[in-house]
Amino acid sequence: MLKETRKRERACIEREKRCDRILRREAVLEADESRVRDERECLKNERKRIREDIAEQVERESERMRRCLKESSDRQRERDRRILFALCLGVCSSMVPMLAVVMQGRWQTFADSLFDWLHMRGKQLTAVGQWLAGINARLNEIIPSG
């Protein structure tokens, strides 16, 4: 009987040791799972912060590009206005000598040079039209109405 009791005690001790090992393993697993959850949360927060940083950088860069394009557009529009003014001034200023000839009563001189004058004005107006078509602009884009 004593032998049997000792045998049962040893078996019980072995089971207790096995239970203790299982409990320690479960405690280690729970600690590891807790650490993994914490690391996952940290990574999630870091990913969110990185996305926000990238969004902010993209916003700043797109705003900078918008300003740059607007400034470039403004410079181009101002240049186009000056060119249009010069072309229109050239067309208009060529009329002053013709008016002077007519006012002096030299109709014959006016009539003789009218064809050449109209031909040159046609070339100037063609140049203005080609320029407007070339820059793909409408007149009110260059010179706003009002």
mmCIF file of N, CA, C and O in Angstrom, residues 25-116:
data_model
loop_
_atom_site.group_PDB
_atom_site.id
_atom_site.type_symbol
_atom_site.label_atom_id
_atom_site.label_comp_id
_atom_site.label_asym_id
_atom_site.label_seq_id
_atom_site.Cartn_x
_atom_site.Cartn_y
_atom_site.Cartn_z
ATOM 1 N N ARG A 25 3.756 28.526 -19.570
ATOM 2 C CA ARG A 25 3.681 28.742 -21.028
ATOM 3 C C ARG A 25 2.512 29.655 -21.389
ATOM 4 O O ARG A 25 2.638 30.536 -22.236
ATOM 5 N N GLU A 26 1.369 29.453 -20.758
ATOM 6 C CA GLU A 26 0.207 30.313 -21.017
ATOM 7 C C GLU A 26 0.504 31.758 -20.607
ATOM 8 O O GLU A 26 0.128 32.696 -21.311
ATOM 9 N N ALA A 27 1.189 31.935 -19.474
ATOM 10 C CA ALA A 27 1.545 33.287 -19.018
ATOM 11 C C ALA A 27 2.495 33.941 -20.017
ATOM 12 O O ALA A 27 2.340 35.133 -20.355
ATOM 13 N N VAL A 28 3.478 33.163 -20.506
ATOM 14 C CA VAL A 28 4.411 33.693 -21.511
ATOM 15 C C VAL A 28 3.655 34.046 -22.780
ATOM 16 O O VAL A 28 3.876 35.105 -23.377
ATOM 17 N N LEU A 29 2.742 33.181 -23.221
ATOM 18 C CA LEU A 29 1.948 33.448 -24.434
ATOM 19 C C LEU A 29 1.090 34.700 -24.266
ATOM 20 O O LEU A 29 1.004 35.529 -25.179
ATOM 21 N N GLU A 30 0.472 34.851 -23.106
ATOM 22 C CA GLU A 30 -0.333 36.044 -22.876
ATOM 23 C C GLU A 30 0.525 37.301 -22.887
ATOM 24 O O GLU A 30 0.129 38.335 -23.451
ATOM 25 N N ALA A 31 1.695 37.229 -22.285
ATOM 26 C CA ALA A 31 2.603 38.386 -22.288
ATOM 27 C C ALA A 31 3.046 38.705 -23.717
ATOM 28 O O ALA A 31 3.084 39.877 -24.129
ATOM 29 N N ASP A 32 3.372 37.659 -24.487
ATOM 30 C CA ASP A 32 3.780 37.869 -25.887
ATOM 31 C C ASP A 32 2.636 38.456 -26.708
ATOM 32 O O ASP A 32 2.844 39.372 -27.515
ATOM 33 N N GLU A 33 1.422 37.936 -26.486
ATOM 34 C CA GLU A 33 0.272 38.468 -27.217
ATOM 35 C C GLU A 33 0.026 39.926 -26.848
ATOM 36 O O GLU A 33 -0.280 40.749 -27.717
ATOM 37 N N SER A 34 0.169 40.253 -25.588
ATOM 38 C CA SER A 34 0.003 41.639 -25.149
ATOM 39 C C SER A 34 1.058 42.529 -25.800
ATOM 40 O O SER A 34 0.747 43.635 -26.271
ATOM 41 N N ARG A 35 2.294 42.067 -25.847
ATOM 42 C CA ARG A 35 3.370 42.836 -26.485
ATOM 43 C C ARG A 35 3.090 43.017 -27.972
ATOM 44 O O ARG A 35 3.268 44.105 -28.532
ATOM 45 N N VAL A 36 2.613 41.952 -28.641
ATOM 46 C CA VAL A 36 2.283 42.035 -30.069
ATOM 47 C C VAL A 36 1.161 43.045 -30.292
ATOM 48 O O VAL A 36 1.209 43.857 -31.220
ATOM 49 N N ARG A 37 0.128 43.034 -29.422
ATOM 50 C CA ARG A 37 -0.966 44.012 -29.562
ATOM 51 C C ARG A 37 -0.439 45.439 -29.401
ATOM 52 O O ARG A 37 -0.813 46.333 -30.148
ATOM 53 N N ASP A 38 0.432 45.622 -28.392
ATOM 54 C CA ASP A 38 1.002 46.956 -28.177
ATOM 55 C C ASP A 38 1.834 47.403 -29.372
ATOM 56 O O ASP A 38 1.731 48.558 -29.820
ATOM 57 N N GLU A 39 2.651 46.509 -29.904
ATOM 58 C CA GLU A 39 3.472 46.852 -31.066
ATOM 59 C C GLU A 39 2.601 47.124 -32.289
ATOM 60 O O GLU A 39 2.878 48.045 -33.055
ATOM 61 N N ARG A 40 1.541 46.332 -32.438
ATOM 62 C CA ARG A 40 0.618 46.544 -33.554
ATOM 63 C C ARG A 40 -0.044 47.918 -33.448
ATOM 64 O O ARG A 40 -0.174 48.643 -34.438
ATOM 65 N N GLU A 41 -0.423 48.298 -32.251
ATOM 66 C CA GLU A 41 -1.031 49.620 -32.026
ATOM 67 C C GLU A 41 -0.025 50.733 -32.320
ATOM 68 O O GLU A 41 -0.366 51.740 -32.944
ATOM 69 N N CYS A 42 1.228 50.539 -31.875
ATOM 70 C CA CYS A 42 2.277 51.532 -32.170
ATOM 71 C C CYS A 42 2.482 51.670 -33.673
ATOM 72 O O CYS A 42 2.603 52.787 -34.189
ATOM 73 N N LEU A 43 2.547 50.524 -34.367
ATOM 74 C CA LEU A 43 2.728 50.570 -35.821
ATOM 75 C C LEU A 43 1.539 51.239 -36.504
ATOM 76 O O LEU A 43 1.710 52.009 -37.454
ATOM 77 N N LYS A 44 0.339 50.967 -36.015
ATOM 78 C CA LYS A 44 -0.860 51.594 -36.580
ATOM 79 C C LYS A 44 -0.804 53.107 -36.409
ATOM 80 O O LYS A 44 -1.077 53.867 -37.349
ATOM 81 N N ASN A 45 -0.401 53.554 -35.207
ATOM 82 C CA ASN A 45 -0.278 54.999 -34.963
ATOM 83 C C ASN A 45 0.825 55.618 -35.804
ATOM 84 O O ASN A 45 0.669 56.724 -36.327
ATOM 85 N N GLU A 46 1.935 54.901 -35.939
ATOM 86 C CA GLU A 46 3.037 55.417 -36.767
ATOM 87 C C GLU A 46 2.618 55.495 -38.236
ATOM 88 O O GLU A 46 2.908 56.476 -38.928
ATOM 89 N N ARG A 47 1.914 54.479 -38.721
ATOM 90 C CA ARG A 47 1.422 54.478 -40.099
ATOM 91 C C ARG A 47 0.482 55.663 -40.328
ATOM 92 O O ARG A 47 0.575 56.357 -41.334
ATOM 93 N N LYS A 48 -0.394 55.917 -39.349
ATOM 94 C CA LYS A 48 -1.323 57.049 -39.443
ATOM 95 C C LYS A 48 -0.557 58.369 -39.485
ATOM 96 O O LYS A 48 -0.855 59.248 -40.288
ATOM 97 N N ARG A 49 0.453 58.513 -38.611
ATOM 98 C CA ARG A 49 1.258 59.740 -38.579
ATOM 99 C C ARG A 49 2.015 59.926 -39.898
ATOM 100 O O ARG A 49 2.066 61.045 -40.434
ATOM 101 N N ILE A 50 2.558 58.831 -40.442
ATOM 102 C CA ILE A 50 3.286 58.927 -41.721
ATOM 103 C C ILE A 50 2.334 59.353 -42.830
ATOM 104 O O ILE A 50 2.669 60.204 -43.658
ATOM 105 N N ARG A 51 1.129 58.786 -42.862
ATOM 106 C CA ARG A 51 0.145 59.171 -43.885
ATOM 107 C C ARG A 51 -0.213 60.652 -43.765
ATOM 108 O O ARG A 51 -0.343 61.354 -44.764
ATOM 109 N N GLU A 52 -0.380 61.116 -42.526
ATOM 110 C CA GLU A 52 -0.703 62.536 -42.320
ATOM 111 C C GLU A 52 0.458 63.423 -42.769
ATOM 112 O O GLU A 52 0.236 64.466 -43.384
ATOM 113 N N ASP A 53 1.684 63.001 -42.463
ATOM 114 C CA ASP A 53 2.862 63.763 -42.907
ATOM 115 C C ASP A 53 2.937 63.824 -44.428
ATOM 116 O O ASP A 53 3.198 64.875 -45.009
ATOM 117 N N ILE A 54 2.691 62.684 -45.067
ATOM 118 C CA ILE A 54 2.734 62.641 -46.533
ATOM 119 C C ILE A 54 1.637 63.529 -47.112
ATOM 120 O O ILE A 54 1.878 64.292 -48.059
ATOM 121 N N ALA A 55 0.437 63.452 -46.531
ATOM 122 C CA ALA A 55 -0.674 64.291 -47.018
ATOM 123 C C ALA A 55 -0.329 65.766 -46.868
ATOM 124 O O ALA A 55 -0.599 66.581 -47.759
ATOM 125 N N GLU A 56 0.292 66.116 -45.750
ATOM 126 C CA GLU A 56 0.681 67.510 -45.523
ATOM 127 C C GLU A 56 1.748 67.950 -46.517
ATOM 128 O O GLU A 56 1.675 69.049 -47.076
ATOM 129 N N GLN A 57 2.726 67.083 -46.778
ATOM 130 C CA GLN A 57 3.773 67.414 -47.754
ATOM 131 C C GLN A 57 3.188 67.564 -49.151
ATOM 132 O O GLN A 57 3.561 68.480 -49.888
ATOM 133 N N VAL A 58 2.276 66.672 -49.512
ATOM 134 C CA VAL A 58 1.637 66.755 -50.838
ATOM 135 C C VAL A 58 0.848 68.052 -50.948
ATOM 136 O O VAL A 58 0.904 68.738 -51.979
ATOM 137 N N GLU A 59 0.135 68.408 -49.891
ATOM 138 C CA GLU A 59 -0.648 69.652 -49.899
ATOM 139 C C GLU A 59 0.264 70.866 -50.066
ATOM 140 O O GLU A 59 -0.027 71.764 -50.861
ATOM 141 N N ARG A 60 1.377 70.885 -49.309
ATOM 142 C CA ARG A 60 2.314 72.011 -49.425
ATOM 143 C C ARG A 60 2.911 72.085 -50.826
ATOM 144 O O ARG A 60 2.995 73.161 -51.421
ATOM 145 N N GLU A 61 3.310 70.923 -51.373
ATOM 146 C CA GLU A 61 3.926 70.909 -52.703
ATOM 147 C C GLU A 61 2.918 71.312 -53.776
ATOM 148 O O GLU A 61 3.239 72.073 -54.685
ATOM 149 N N SER A 62 1.677 70.839 -53.657
ATOM 150 C CA SER A 62 0.677 71.214 -54.666
ATOM 151 C C SER A 62 0.339 72.696 -54.561
ATOM 152 O O SER A 62 0.131 73.356 -55.580
ATOM 153 N N GLU A 63 0.320 73.237 -53.346
ATOM 154 C CA GLU A 63 0.085 74.682 -53.182
ATOM 155 C C GLU A 63 1.232 75.479 -53.789
ATOM 156 O O GLU A 63 1.020 76.497 -54.457
ATOM 157 N N ARG A 64 2.454 75.013 -53.587
ATOM 158 C CA ARG A 64 3.616 75.686 -54.167
ATOM 159 C C ARG A 64 3.546 75.640 -55.698
ATOM 160 O O ARG A 64 3.770 76.645 -56.371
ATOM 161 N N MET A 65 3.183 74.477 -56.251
ATOM 162 C CA MET A 65 3.068 74.349 -57.707
ATOM 163 C C MET A 65 1.940 75.234 -58.235
ATOM 164 O O MET A 65 2.076 75.847 -59.287
ATOM 165 N N ARG A 66 0.810 75.298 -57.495
ATOM 166 C CA ARG A 66 -0.294 76.163 -57.908
ATOM 167 C C ARG A 66 0.156 77.616 -57.987
ATOM 168 O O ARG A 66 -0.137 78.322 -58.953
ATOM 169 N N ARG A 67 0.876 78.064 -56.933
ATOM 170 C CA ARG A 67 1.369 79.450 -56.922
ATOM 171 C C ARG A 67 2.340 79.676 -58.078
ATOM 172 O O ARG A 67 2.264 80.699 -58.756
ATOM 173 N N CYS A 68 3.223 78.703 -58.304
ATOM 174 C CA CYS A 68 4.210 78.836 -59.382
ATOM 175 C C CYS A 68 3.509 78.925 -60.733
ATOM 176 O O CYS A 68 3.855 79.772 -61.567
ATOM 177 N N LEU A 69 2.518 78.051 -60.965
ATOM 178 C CA LEU A 69 1.779 78.076 -62.234
ATOM 179 C C LEU A 69 0.992 79.369 -62.390
ATOM 180 O O LEU A 69 0.919 79.924 -63.489
ATOM 181 N N LYS A 70 0.417 79.862 -61.296
ATOM 182 C CA LYS A 70 -0.330 81.119 -61.373
ATOM 183 C C LYS A 70 0.603 82.272 -61.705
ATOM 184 O O LYS A 70 0.285 83.108 -62.556
ATOM 185 N N GLU A 71 1.769 82.312 -61.047
ATOM 186 C CA GLU A 71 2.731 83.375 -61.347
ATOM 187 C C GLU A 71 3.197 83.288 -62.796
ATOM 188 O O GLU A 71 3.304 84.305 -63.483
ATOM 189 N N SER A 72 3.459 82.074 -63.268
ATOM 190 C CA SER A 72 3.877 81.888 -64.657
ATOM 191 C C SER A 72 2.768 82.325 -65.609
ATOM 192 O O SER A 72 3.030 82.988 -66.619
ATOM 193 N N SER A 73 1.541 81.955 -65.278
ATOM 194 C CA SER A 73 0.398 82.352 -66.105
ATOM 195 C C SER A 73 0.240 83.869 -66.119
ATOM 196 O O SER A 73 -0.023 84.469 -67.168
ATOM 197 N N ASP A 74 0.409 84.491 -64.945
ATOM 198 C CA ASP A 74 0.307 85.954 -64.867
ATOM 199 C C ASP A 74 1.390 86.624 -65.709
ATOM 200 O O ASP A 74 1.119 87.602 -66.421
ATOM 201 N N ARG A 75 2.617 86.093 -65.621
ATOM 202 C CA ARG A 75 3.704 86.663 -66.437
ATOM 203 C C ARG A 75 3.423 86.493 -67.925
ATOM 204 O O ARG A 75 3.604 87.412 -68.716
ATOM 205 N N GLN A 76 2.919 85.312 -68.313
ATOM 206 C CA GLN A 76 2.603 85.059 -69.725
ATOM 207 C C GLN A 76 1.479 85.976 -70.183
ATOM 208 O O GLN A 76 1.539 86.553 -71.270
ATOM 209 N N ARG A 77 0.444 86.138 -69.349
ATOM 210 C CA ARG A 77 -0.677 87.005 -69.707
ATOM 211 C C ARG A 77 -0.203 88.450 -69.880
ATOM 212 O O ARG A 77 -0.595 89.139 -70.812
ATOM 213 N N GLU A 78 0.675 88.908 -68.974
ATOM 214 C CA GLU A 78 1.204 90.278 -69.073
ATOM 215 C C GLU A 78 2.026 90.429 -70.349
ATOM 216 O O GLU A 78 1.920 91.438 -71.047
ATOM 217 N N ARG A 79 2.826 89.428 -70.663
ATOM 218 C CA ARG A 79 3.627 89.453 -71.899
ATOM 219 C C ARG A 79 2.695 89.495 -73.115
ATOM 220 O O ARG A 79 2.909 90.265 -74.048
ATOM 221 N N ASP A 80 1.644 88.674 -73.087
ATOM 222 C CA ASP A 80 0.692 88.637 -74.197
ATOM 223 C C ASP A 80 -0.008 89.981 -74.367
ATOM 224 O O ASP A 80 -0.232 90.439 -75.494
ATOM 225 N N ARG A 81 -0.342 90.629 -73.266
ATOM 226 C CA ARG A 81 -0.972 91.948 -73.346
ATOM 227 C C ARG A 81 -0.046 92.966 -74.001
ATOM 228 O O ARG A 81 -0.480 93.764 -74.824
ATOM 229 N N ARG A 82 1.221 92.915 -73.606
ATOM 230 C CA ARG A 82 2.182 93.860 -74.199
ATOM 231 C C ARG A 82 2.344 93.620 -75.702
ATOM 232 O O ARG A 82 2.392 94.563 -76.494
ATOM 233 N N ILE A 83 2.407 92.339 -76.084
ATOM 234 C CA ILE A 83 2.546 92.020 -77.514
ATOM 235 C C ILE A 83 1.310 92.482 -78.272
ATOM 236 O O ILE A 83 1.411 93.093 -79.344
ATOM 237 N N LEU A 84 0.129 92.198 -77.724
ATOM 238 C CA LEU A 84 -1.106 92.622 -78.387
ATOM 239 C C LEU A 84 -1.166 94.141 -78.500
ATOM 240 O O LEU A 84 -1.544 94.679 -79.545
ATOM 241 N N PHE A 85 -0.771 94.832 -77.450
ATOM 242 C CA PHE A 85 -0.765 96.290 -77.489
ATOM 243 C C PHE A 85 0.178 96.778 -78.577
ATOM 244 O O PHE A 85 -0.167 97.678 -79.362
ATOM 245 N N ALA A 86 1.371 96.177 -78.658
ATOM 246 C CA ALA A 86 2.340 96.599 -79.681
ATOM 247 C C ALA A 86 1.802 96.334 -81.089
ATOM 248 O O ALA A 86 1.931 97.184 -81.976
ATOM 249 N N LEU A 87 1.167 95.181 -81.278
ATOM 250 C CA LEU A 87 0.619 94.871 -82.601
ATOM 251 C C LEU A 87 -0.520 95.832 -82.959
ATOM 252 O O LEU A 87 -0.576 96.357 -84.079
ATOM 253 N N CYS A 88 -1.415 96.051 -82.007
ATOM 254 C CA CYS A 88 -2.531 96.974 -82.262
ATOM 255 C C CYS A 88 -2.022 98.394 -82.483
ATOM 256 O O CYS A 88 -2.522 99.117 -83.356
ATOM 257 N N LEU A 89 -1.039 98.805 -81.704
ATOM 258 C CA LEU A 89 -0.455 100.131 -81.870
ATOM 259 C C LEU A 89 0.173 100.269 -83.254
ATOM 260 O O LEU A 89 0.034 101.301 -83.911
ATOM 261 N N GLY A 90 0.843 99.195 -83.702
ATOM 262 C CA GLY A 90 1.449 99.215 -85.043
ATOM 263 C C GLY A 90 0.395 99.372 -86.122
ATOM 264 O O GLY A 90 0.569 100.134 -87.076
ATOM 265 N N VAL A 91 -0.727 98.648 -85.977
ATOM 266 C CA VAL A 91 -1.798 98.750 -86.972
ATOM 267 C C VAL A 91 -2.398 100.153 -86.937
ATOM 268 O O VAL A 91 -2.592 100.795 -87.975
ATOM 269 N N CYS A 92 -2.675 100.658 -85.747
ATOM 270 C CA CYS A 92 -3.314 101.970 -85.621
ATOM 271 C C CYS A 92 -2.367 103.107 -86.032
ATOM 272 O O CYS A 92 -2.789 104.071 -86.667
ATOM 273 N N SER A 93 -1.117 102.992 -85.650
ATOM 274 C CA SER A 93 -0.193 104.089 -85.953
ATOM 275 C C SER A 93 0.076 104.202 -87.456
ATOM 276 O O SER A 93 0.438 105.276 -87.949
ATOM 277 N N SER A 94 -0.127 103.114 -88.167
ATOM 278 C CA SER A 94 0.081 103.196 -89.615
ATOM 279 C C SER A 94 -1.045 103.966 -90.291
ATOM 280 O O SER A 94 -0.919 104.376 -91.442
ATOM 281 N N MET A 95 -2.144 104.158 -89.592
ATOM 282 C CA MET A 95 -3.266 104.898 -90.168
ATOM 283 C C MET A 95 -3.041 106.406 -90.092
ATOM 284 O O MET A 95 -3.591 107.155 -90.904
ATOM 285 N N VAL A 96 -2.259 106.872 -89.136
ATOM 286 C CA VAL A 96 -2.053 108.313 -88.953
ATOM 287 C C VAL A 96 -1.459 108.965 -90.204
ATOM 288 O O VAL A 96 -1.972 109.993 -90.674
ATOM 289 N N PRO A 97 -0.402 108.401 -90.806
ATOM 290 C CA PRO A 97 0.121 109.038 -92.026
ATOM 291 C C PRO A 97 -0.904 109.074 -93.156
ATOM 292 O O PRO A 97 -0.977 110.050 -93.904
ATOM 293 N N MET A 98 -1.717 108.008 -93.247
ATOM 294 C CA MET A 98 -2.727 107.991 -94.305
ATOM 295 C C MET A 98 -3.762 109.090 -94.063
ATOM 296 O O MET A 98 -4.208 109.751 -95.005
ATOM 297 N N LEU A 99 -4.153 109.273 -92.806
ATOM 298 C CA LEU A 99 -5.093 110.349 -92.497
ATOM 299 C C LEU A 99 -4.486 111.712 -92.813
ATOM 300 O O LEU A 99 -5.183 112.613 -93.307
ATOM 301 N N ALA A 100 -3.201 111.866 -92.532
ATOM 302 C CA ALA A 100 -2.525 113.134 -92.829
ATOM 303 C C ALA A 100 -2.539 113.401 -94.331
ATOM 304 O O ALA A 100 -2.772 114.534 -94.782
ATOM 305 N N VAL A 101 -2.303 112.342 -95.130
ATOM 306 C CA VAL A 101 -2.311 112.503 -96.593
ATOM 307 C C VAL A 101 -3.703 112.931 -97.061
ATOM 308 O O VAL A 101 -3.853 113.833 -97.891
ATOM 309 N N VAL A 102 -4.750 112.270 -96.520
ATOM 310 C CA VAL A 102 -6.122 112.600 -96.917
ATOM 311 C C VAL A 102 -6.462 114.023 -96.495
ATOM 312 O O VAL A 102 -7.072 114.785 -97.251
ATOM 313 N N MET A 103 -6.058 114.403 -95.282
ATOM 314 C CA MET A 103 -6.382 115.741 -94.780
ATOM 315 C C MET A 103 -5.664 116.825 -95.584
ATOM 316 O O MET A 103 -6.146 117.960 -95.660
ATOM 317 N N GLN A 104 -4.539 116.511 -96.169
ATOM 318 C CA GLN A 104 -3.824 117.493 -96.981
ATOM 319 C C GLN A 104 -4.439 117.607 -98.377
ATOM 320 O O GLN A 104 -4.006 118.412 -99.181
ATOM 321 N N GLY A 105 -5.414 116.754 -98.624
ATOM 322 C CA GLY A 105 -6.076 116.851 -99.924
ATOM 323 C C GLY A 105 -5.345 116.111 -101.026
ATOM 324 O O GLY A 105 -5.626 116.310 -102.205
ATOM 325 N N ARG A 106 -4.437 115.304 -100.714
ATOM 326 C CA ARG A 106 -3.693 114.558 -101.737
ATOM 327 C C ARG A 106 -4.364 113.199 -101.932
ATOM 328 O O ARG A 106 -3.823 112.155 -101.597
ATOM 329 N N TRP A 107 -5.528 113.242 -102.521
ATOM 330 C CA TRP A 107 -6.304 112.038 -102.747
ATOM 331 C C TRP A 107 -5.630 111.085 -103.713
ATOM 332 O O TRP A 107 -5.739 109.869 -103.554
ATOM 333 N N GLN A 108 -4.964 111.633 -104.693
ATOM 334 C CA GLN A 108 -4.316 110.776 -105.683
ATOM 335 C C GLN A 108 -3.221 109.929 -105.015
ATOM 336 O O GLN A 108 -3.109 108.741 -105.284
ATOM 337 N N THR A 109 -2.427 110.568 -104.152
ATOM 338 C CA THR A 109 -1.368 109.844 -103.435
ATOM 339 C C THR A 109 -1.996 108.767 -102.556
ATOM 340 O O THR A 109 -1.501 107.638 -102.484
ATOM 341 N N PHE A 110 -3.104 109.140 -101.920
ATOM 342 C CA PHE A 110 -3.802 108.181 -101.062
ATOM 343 C C PHE A 110 -4.308 106.994 -101.883
ATOM 344 O O PHE A 110 -4.135 105.841 -101.502
ATOM 345 N N ALA A 111 -4.911 107.273 -103.019
ATOM 346 C CA ALA A 111 -5.461 106.223 -103.866
ATOM 347 C C ALA A 111 -4.358 105.329 -104.409
ATOM 348 O O ALA A 111 -4.530 104.099 -104.514
ATOM 349 N N ASP A 112 -3.200 105.948 -104.787
ATOM 350 C CA ASP A 112 -2.088 105.146 -105.323
ATOM 351 C C ASP A 112 -1.520 104.181 -104.269
ATOM 352 O O ASP A 112 -1.126 103.055 -104.596
ATOM 353 N N SER A 113 -1.457 104.634 -103.047
ATOM 354 C CA SER A 113 -0.820 103.807 -102.014
ATOM 355 C C SER A 113 -1.824 102.980 -101.212
ATOM 356 O O SER A 113 -1.431 102.201 -100.337
ATOM 357 N N LEU A 114 -3.121 103.135 -101.511
ATOM 358 C CA LEU A 114 -4.147 102.434 -100.724
ATOM 359 C C LEU A 114 -4.009 100.918 -100.813
ATOM 360 O O LEU A 114 -4.110 100.229 -99.807
ATOM 361 N N PHE A 115 -3.762 100.405 -102.020
ATOM 362 C CA PHE A 115 -3.641 98.955 -102.172
ATOM 363 C C PHE A 115 -2.481 98.412 -101.325
ATOM 364 O O PHE A 115 -2.638 97.414 -100.595
ATOM 365 N N ASP A 116 -1.310 99.065 -101.422
ATOM 366 C CA ASP A 116 -0.151 98.625 -100.623
ATOM 367 C C ASP A 116 -0.449 98.756 -99.128
ATOM 368 O O ASP A 116 -0.082 97.886 -98.328
#
